[in-house]
mmCIF file of C-alpha atoms in Angstrom:
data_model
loop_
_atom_site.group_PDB
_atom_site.id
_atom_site.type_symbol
_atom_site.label_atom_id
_atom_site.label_comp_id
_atom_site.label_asym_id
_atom_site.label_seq_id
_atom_site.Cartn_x
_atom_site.Cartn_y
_atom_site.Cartn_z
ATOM 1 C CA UNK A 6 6.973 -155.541 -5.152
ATOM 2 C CA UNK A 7 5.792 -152.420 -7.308
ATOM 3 C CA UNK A 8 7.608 -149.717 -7.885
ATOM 4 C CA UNK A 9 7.205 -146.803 -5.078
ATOM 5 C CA UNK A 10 5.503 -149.554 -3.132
ATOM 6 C CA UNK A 11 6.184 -150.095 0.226
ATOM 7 C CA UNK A 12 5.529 -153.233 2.810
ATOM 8 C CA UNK A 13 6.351 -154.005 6.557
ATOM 9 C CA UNK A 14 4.813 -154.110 9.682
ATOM 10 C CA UNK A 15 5.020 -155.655 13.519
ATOM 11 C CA UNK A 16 2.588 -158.379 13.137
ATOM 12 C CA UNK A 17 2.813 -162.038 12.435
ATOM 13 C CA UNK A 18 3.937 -163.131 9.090
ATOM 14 C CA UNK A 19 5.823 -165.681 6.866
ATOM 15 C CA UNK A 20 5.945 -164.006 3.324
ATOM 16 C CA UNK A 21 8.138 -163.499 0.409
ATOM 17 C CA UNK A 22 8.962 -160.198 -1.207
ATOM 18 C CA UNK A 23 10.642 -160.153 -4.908
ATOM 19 C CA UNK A 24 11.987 -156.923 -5.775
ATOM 20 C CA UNK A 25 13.901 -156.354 -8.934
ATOM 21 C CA UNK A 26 17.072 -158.815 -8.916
ATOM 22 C CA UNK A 27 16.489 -160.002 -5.451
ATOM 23 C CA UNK A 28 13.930 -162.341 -3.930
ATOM 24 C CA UNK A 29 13.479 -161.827 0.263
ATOM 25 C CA UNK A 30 11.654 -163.960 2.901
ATOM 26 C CA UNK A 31 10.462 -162.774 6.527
ATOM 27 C CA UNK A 32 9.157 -164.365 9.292
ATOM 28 C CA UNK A 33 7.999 -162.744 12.284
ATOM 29 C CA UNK A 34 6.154 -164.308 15.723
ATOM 30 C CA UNK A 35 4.934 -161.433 18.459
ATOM 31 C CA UNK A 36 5.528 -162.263 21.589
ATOM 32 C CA UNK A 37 3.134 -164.655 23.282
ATOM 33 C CA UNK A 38 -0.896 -163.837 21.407
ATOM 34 C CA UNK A 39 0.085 -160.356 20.778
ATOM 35 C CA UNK A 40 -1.165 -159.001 17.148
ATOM 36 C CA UNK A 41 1.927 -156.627 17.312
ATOM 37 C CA UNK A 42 5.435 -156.901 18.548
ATOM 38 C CA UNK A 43 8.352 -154.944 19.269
ATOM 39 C CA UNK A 44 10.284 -156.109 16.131
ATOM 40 C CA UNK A 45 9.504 -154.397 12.672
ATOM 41 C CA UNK A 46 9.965 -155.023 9.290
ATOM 42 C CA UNK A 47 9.878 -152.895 6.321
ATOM 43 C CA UNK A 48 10.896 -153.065 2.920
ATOM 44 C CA UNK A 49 10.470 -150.424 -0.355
ATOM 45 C CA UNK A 50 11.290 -150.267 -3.976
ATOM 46 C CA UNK A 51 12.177 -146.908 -5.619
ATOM 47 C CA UNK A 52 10.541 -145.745 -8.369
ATOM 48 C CA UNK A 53 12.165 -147.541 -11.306
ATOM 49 C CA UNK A 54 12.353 -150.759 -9.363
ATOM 50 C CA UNK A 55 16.160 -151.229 -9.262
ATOM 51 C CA UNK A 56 16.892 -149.745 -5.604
ATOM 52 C CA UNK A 57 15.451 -151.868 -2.949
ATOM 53 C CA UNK A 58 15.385 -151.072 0.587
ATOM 54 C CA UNK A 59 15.026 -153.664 3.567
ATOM 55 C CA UNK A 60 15.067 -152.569 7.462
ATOM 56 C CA UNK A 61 15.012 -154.796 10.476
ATOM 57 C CA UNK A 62 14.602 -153.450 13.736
ATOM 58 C CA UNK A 63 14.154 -154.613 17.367
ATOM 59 C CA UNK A 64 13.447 -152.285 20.120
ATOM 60 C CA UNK A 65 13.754 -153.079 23.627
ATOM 61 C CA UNK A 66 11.447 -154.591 25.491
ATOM 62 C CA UNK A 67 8.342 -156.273 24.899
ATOM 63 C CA UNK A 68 4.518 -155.659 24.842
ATOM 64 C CA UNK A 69 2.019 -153.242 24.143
ATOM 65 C CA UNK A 70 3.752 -150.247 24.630
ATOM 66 C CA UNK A 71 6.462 -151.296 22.324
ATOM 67 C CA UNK A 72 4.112 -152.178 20.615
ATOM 68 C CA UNK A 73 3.684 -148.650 20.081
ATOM 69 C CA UNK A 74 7.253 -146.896 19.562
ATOM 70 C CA UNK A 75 7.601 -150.116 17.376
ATOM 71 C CA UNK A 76 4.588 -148.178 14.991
ATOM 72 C CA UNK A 77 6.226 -144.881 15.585
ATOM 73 C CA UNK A 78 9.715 -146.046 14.558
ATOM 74 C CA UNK A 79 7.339 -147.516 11.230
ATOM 75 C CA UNK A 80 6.762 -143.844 10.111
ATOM 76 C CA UNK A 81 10.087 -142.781 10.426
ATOM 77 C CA UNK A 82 11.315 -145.393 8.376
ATOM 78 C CA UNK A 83 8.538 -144.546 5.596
ATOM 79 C CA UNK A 84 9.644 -141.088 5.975
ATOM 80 C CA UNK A 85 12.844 -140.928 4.978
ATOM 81 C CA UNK A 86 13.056 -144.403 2.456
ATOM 82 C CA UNK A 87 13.515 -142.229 -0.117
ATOM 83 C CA UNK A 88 16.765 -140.796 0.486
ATOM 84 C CA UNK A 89 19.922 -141.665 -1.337
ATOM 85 C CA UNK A 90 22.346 -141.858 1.246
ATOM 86 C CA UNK A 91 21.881 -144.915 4.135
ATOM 87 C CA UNK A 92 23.952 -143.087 6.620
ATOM 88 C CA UNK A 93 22.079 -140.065 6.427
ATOM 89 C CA UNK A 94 18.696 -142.139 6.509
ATOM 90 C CA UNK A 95 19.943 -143.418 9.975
ATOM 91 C CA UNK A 96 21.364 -140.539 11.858
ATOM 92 C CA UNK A 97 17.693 -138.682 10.560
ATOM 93 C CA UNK A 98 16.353 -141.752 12.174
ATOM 94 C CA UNK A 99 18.132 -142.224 14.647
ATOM 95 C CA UNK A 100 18.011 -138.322 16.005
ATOM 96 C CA UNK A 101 13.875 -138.538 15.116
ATOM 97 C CA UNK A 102 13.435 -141.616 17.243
ATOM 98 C CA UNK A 103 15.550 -139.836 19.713
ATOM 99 C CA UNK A 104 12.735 -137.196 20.373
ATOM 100 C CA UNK A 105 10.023 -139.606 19.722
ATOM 101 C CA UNK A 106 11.461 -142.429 22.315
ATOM 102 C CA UNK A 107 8.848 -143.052 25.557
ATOM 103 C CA UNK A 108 10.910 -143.698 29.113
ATOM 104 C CA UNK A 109 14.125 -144.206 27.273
ATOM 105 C CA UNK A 110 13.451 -146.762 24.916
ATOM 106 C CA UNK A 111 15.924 -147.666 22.165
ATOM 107 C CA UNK A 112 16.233 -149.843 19.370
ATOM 108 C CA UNK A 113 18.241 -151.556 17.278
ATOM 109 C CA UNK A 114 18.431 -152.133 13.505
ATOM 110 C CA UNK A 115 19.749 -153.235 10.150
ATOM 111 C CA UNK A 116 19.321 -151.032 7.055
ATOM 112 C CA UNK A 117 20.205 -152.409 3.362
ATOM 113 C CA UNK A 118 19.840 -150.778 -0.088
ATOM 114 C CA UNK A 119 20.491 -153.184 -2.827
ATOM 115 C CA UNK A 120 21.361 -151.769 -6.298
ATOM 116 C CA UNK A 121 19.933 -154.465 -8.610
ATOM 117 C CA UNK A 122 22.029 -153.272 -11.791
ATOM 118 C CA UNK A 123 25.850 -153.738 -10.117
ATOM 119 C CA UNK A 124 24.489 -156.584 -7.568
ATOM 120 C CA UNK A 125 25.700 -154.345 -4.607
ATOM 121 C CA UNK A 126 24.352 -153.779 -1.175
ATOM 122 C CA UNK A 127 25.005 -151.412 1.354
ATOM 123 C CA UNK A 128 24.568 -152.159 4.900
ATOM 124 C CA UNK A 129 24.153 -150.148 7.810
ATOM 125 C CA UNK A 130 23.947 -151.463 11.775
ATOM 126 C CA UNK A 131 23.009 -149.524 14.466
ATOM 127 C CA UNK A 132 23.855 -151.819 16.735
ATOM 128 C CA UNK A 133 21.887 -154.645 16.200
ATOM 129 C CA UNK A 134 23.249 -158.164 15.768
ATOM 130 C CA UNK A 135 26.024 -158.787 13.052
ATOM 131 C CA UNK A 136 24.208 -160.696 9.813
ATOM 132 C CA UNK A 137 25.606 -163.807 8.200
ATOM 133 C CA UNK A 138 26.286 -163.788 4.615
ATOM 134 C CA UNK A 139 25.982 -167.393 2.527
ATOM 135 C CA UNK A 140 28.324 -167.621 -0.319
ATOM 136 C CA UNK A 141 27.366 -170.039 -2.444
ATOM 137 C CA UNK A 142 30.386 -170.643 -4.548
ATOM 138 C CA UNK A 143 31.871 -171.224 -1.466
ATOM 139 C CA UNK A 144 29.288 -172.709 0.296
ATOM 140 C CA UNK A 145 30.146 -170.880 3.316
ATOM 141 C CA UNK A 146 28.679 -168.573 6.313
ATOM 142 C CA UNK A 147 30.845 -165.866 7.312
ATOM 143 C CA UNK A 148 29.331 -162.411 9.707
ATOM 144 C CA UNK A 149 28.922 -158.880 7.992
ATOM 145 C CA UNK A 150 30.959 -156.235 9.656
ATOM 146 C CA UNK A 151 33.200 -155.325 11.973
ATOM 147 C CA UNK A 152 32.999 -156.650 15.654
ATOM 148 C CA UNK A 153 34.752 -153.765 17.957
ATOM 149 C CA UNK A 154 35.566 -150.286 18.367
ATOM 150 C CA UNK A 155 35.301 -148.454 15.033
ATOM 151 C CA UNK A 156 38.054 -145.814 15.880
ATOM 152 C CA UNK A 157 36.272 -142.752 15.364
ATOM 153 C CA UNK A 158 36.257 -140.098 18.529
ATOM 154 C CA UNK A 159 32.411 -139.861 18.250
ATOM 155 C CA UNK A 160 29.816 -142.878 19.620
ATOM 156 C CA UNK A 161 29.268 -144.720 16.496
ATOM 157 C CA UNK A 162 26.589 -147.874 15.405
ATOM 158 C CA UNK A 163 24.945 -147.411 18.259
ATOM 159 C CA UNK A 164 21.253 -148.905 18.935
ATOM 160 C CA UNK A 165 18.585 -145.730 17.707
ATOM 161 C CA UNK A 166 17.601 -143.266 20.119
ATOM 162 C CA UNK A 167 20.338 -143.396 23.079
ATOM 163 C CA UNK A 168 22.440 -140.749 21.569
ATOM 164 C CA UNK A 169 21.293 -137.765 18.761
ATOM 165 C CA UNK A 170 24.405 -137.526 18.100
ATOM 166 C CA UNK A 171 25.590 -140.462 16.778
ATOM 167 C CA UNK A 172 27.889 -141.593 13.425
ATOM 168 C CA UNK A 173 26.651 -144.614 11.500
ATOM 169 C CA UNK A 174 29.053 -146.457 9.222
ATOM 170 C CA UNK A 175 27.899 -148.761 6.140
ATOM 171 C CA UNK A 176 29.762 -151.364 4.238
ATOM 172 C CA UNK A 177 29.064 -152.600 1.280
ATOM 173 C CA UNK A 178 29.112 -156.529 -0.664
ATOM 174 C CA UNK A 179 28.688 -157.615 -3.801
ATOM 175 C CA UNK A 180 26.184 -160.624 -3.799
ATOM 176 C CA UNK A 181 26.213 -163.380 -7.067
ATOM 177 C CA UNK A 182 23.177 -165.584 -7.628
ATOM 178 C CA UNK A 183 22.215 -167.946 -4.985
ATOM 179 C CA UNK A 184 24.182 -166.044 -2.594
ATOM 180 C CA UNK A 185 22.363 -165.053 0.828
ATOM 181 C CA UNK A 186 22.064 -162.548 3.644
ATOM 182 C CA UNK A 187 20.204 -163.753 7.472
ATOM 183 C CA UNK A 188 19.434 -161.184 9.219
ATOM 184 C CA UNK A 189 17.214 -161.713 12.741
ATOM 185 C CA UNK A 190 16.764 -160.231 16.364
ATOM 186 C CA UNK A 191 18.012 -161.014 19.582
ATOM 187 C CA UNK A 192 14.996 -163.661 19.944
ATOM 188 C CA UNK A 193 16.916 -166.293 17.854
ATOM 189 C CA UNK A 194 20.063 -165.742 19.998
ATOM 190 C CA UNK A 195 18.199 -166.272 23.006
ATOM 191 C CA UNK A 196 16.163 -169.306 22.314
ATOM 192 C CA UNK A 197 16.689 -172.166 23.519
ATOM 193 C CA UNK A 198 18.569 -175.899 21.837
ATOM 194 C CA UNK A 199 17.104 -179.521 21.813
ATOM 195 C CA UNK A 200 19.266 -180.212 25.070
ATOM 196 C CA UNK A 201 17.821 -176.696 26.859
ATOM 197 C CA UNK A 202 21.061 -174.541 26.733
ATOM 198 C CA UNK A 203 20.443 -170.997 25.055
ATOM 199 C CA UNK A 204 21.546 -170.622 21.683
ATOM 200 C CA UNK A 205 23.977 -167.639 21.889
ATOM 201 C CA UNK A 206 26.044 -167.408 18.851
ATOM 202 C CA UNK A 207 26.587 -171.628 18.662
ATOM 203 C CA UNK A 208 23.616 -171.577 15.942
ATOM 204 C CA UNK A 209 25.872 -169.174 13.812
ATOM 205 C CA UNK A 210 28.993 -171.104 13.529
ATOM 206 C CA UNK A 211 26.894 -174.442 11.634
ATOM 207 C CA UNK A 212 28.083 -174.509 8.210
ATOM 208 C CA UNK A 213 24.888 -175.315 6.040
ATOM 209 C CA UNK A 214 23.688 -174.635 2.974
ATOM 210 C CA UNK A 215 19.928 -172.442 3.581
ATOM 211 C CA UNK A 216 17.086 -173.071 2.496
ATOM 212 C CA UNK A 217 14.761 -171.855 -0.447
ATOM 213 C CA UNK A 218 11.083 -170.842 -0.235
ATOM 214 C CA UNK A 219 9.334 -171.959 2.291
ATOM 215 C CA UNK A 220 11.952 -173.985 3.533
ATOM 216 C CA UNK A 221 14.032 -171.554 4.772
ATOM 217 C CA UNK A 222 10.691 -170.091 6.863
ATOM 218 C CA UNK A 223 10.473 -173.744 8.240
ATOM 219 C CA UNK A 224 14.202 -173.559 9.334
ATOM 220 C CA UNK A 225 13.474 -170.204 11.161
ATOM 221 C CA UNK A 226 10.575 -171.801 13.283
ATOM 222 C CA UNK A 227 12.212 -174.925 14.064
ATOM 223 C CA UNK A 228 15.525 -172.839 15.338
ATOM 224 C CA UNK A 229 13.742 -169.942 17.296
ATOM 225 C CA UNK A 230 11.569 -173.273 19.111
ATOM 226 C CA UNK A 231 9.583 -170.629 21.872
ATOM 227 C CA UNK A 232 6.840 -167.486 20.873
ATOM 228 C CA UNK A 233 9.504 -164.596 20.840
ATOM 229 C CA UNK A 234 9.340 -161.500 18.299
ATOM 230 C CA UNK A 235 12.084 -163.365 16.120
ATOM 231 C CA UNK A 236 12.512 -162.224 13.284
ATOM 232 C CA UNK A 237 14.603 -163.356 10.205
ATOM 233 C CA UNK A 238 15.253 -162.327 6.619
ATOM 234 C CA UNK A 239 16.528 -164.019 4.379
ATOM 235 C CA UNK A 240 17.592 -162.385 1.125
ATOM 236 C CA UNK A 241 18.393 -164.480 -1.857
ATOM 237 C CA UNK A 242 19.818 -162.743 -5.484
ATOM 238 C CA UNK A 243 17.941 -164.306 -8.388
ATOM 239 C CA UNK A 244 19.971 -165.295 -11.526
ATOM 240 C CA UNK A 245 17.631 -163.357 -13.888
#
């Protein structure tokens, strides 16, 4: 990506992004022959190309009209990319998408910054599904966060839009080369195995090394198996 540019959408796609230090794929199916689903993507690069920003979000439901607050919840992620501080980026979005939310609707997401001179990323989940983080010295999957009550008094990590007032915490991991970060919807979860049993959080436990390039876009189809808004990204640190 370019500096100050910025990239995402609802519709189908199977693309790689490199931004500075870190190379990302995404795949995305709408539901059924929709040209826009309820899942959206977005990713940014600041304006000397070492802070990245990459947002996945799911909101409830499915067809045209979430179609819609799918769009909405677009511009309020462009609106506030620029801003330093995660946390602050998602209670302002969480609180905007509050007032802008048709018949209740909510959604979950994922926000990540990654710092490309120190290798770090911050995380952020408003209560969408816990990512899995590939360590490849270790060759092994573990999840990203905390399952459980976080012990504050207020509602915290909760899905955008049920509460304005809401805390959101953020973590943060220090990936090496070749390391990698999945991140997906409810969709995959959902889905379906060769023997007709849904998926659940079996798919998560298999210890295997992913897969580059367009490989790893071929995994995602094969697993997800049925048209849902699925929606994966896979982010892999480059060595140079």
């Amino acid at each position: 990506m370019q500096c100050m540019e910025v990239w995402g959408g609802s519709q189908l796609t199977a693309r790689g992004v490199e931004f500075g230090g870190l190379d990302a794929w995404v795949y995305s199916k709408p539901y059924g022959n929709a040209q826009h689903g309820g899942d959206v993507y977005y990713a940014s690069s600041c304006a000397t190309g070492r802070i990245s920003r990459l947002l996945l979000a799911d909101v409830a439901g499915h067809g045209k009209s979430v179609a819609a607050t799918a769009a909405d919840l677009r511009t309020l992620m462009r609106r506030f990319v620029n801003r330093l501080d995660q946390t602050e980026f998602v209670r302002l979005l969480n609180q905007q998408f509050a007032a802008l939310s048709r018949a209740g609707t909510f959604a979950t997401a994922i926000v990540a910054t990654f710092f490309e001179p120190s290798r770090r990323m911050t995380i952020c989940n408003a209560g969408h599904p816990r990512p899995l983080l590939y360590r490849a010295a270790q060759q092994q999957w573990s999840f990203l966060g905390h399952e459980g009550a976080s012990g504050t008094s207020m509602p915290s990590n909760i899905p955008l839009g049920l509460l304005e007032m809401s805390e959101y915490e953020q973590f943060d991991i220090e990936l090496e080369a070749g390391d990698c970060v999945l991140s997906y919807t409810d969709a995959l979860m959902e889905s379906n195995d060769a023997d007709g049993e849904m998926l659940g959080e079996k798919w998560r436990v298999a210890n295997r090394a992913p897969a580059g390039g367009h490989g790893a876009v071929e995994t995602d189809r094969r697993v997800t198996g049925r048209d849902r808004g699925a929606i994966s990204r896979k982010i892999y640190p480059r060595t140079t």
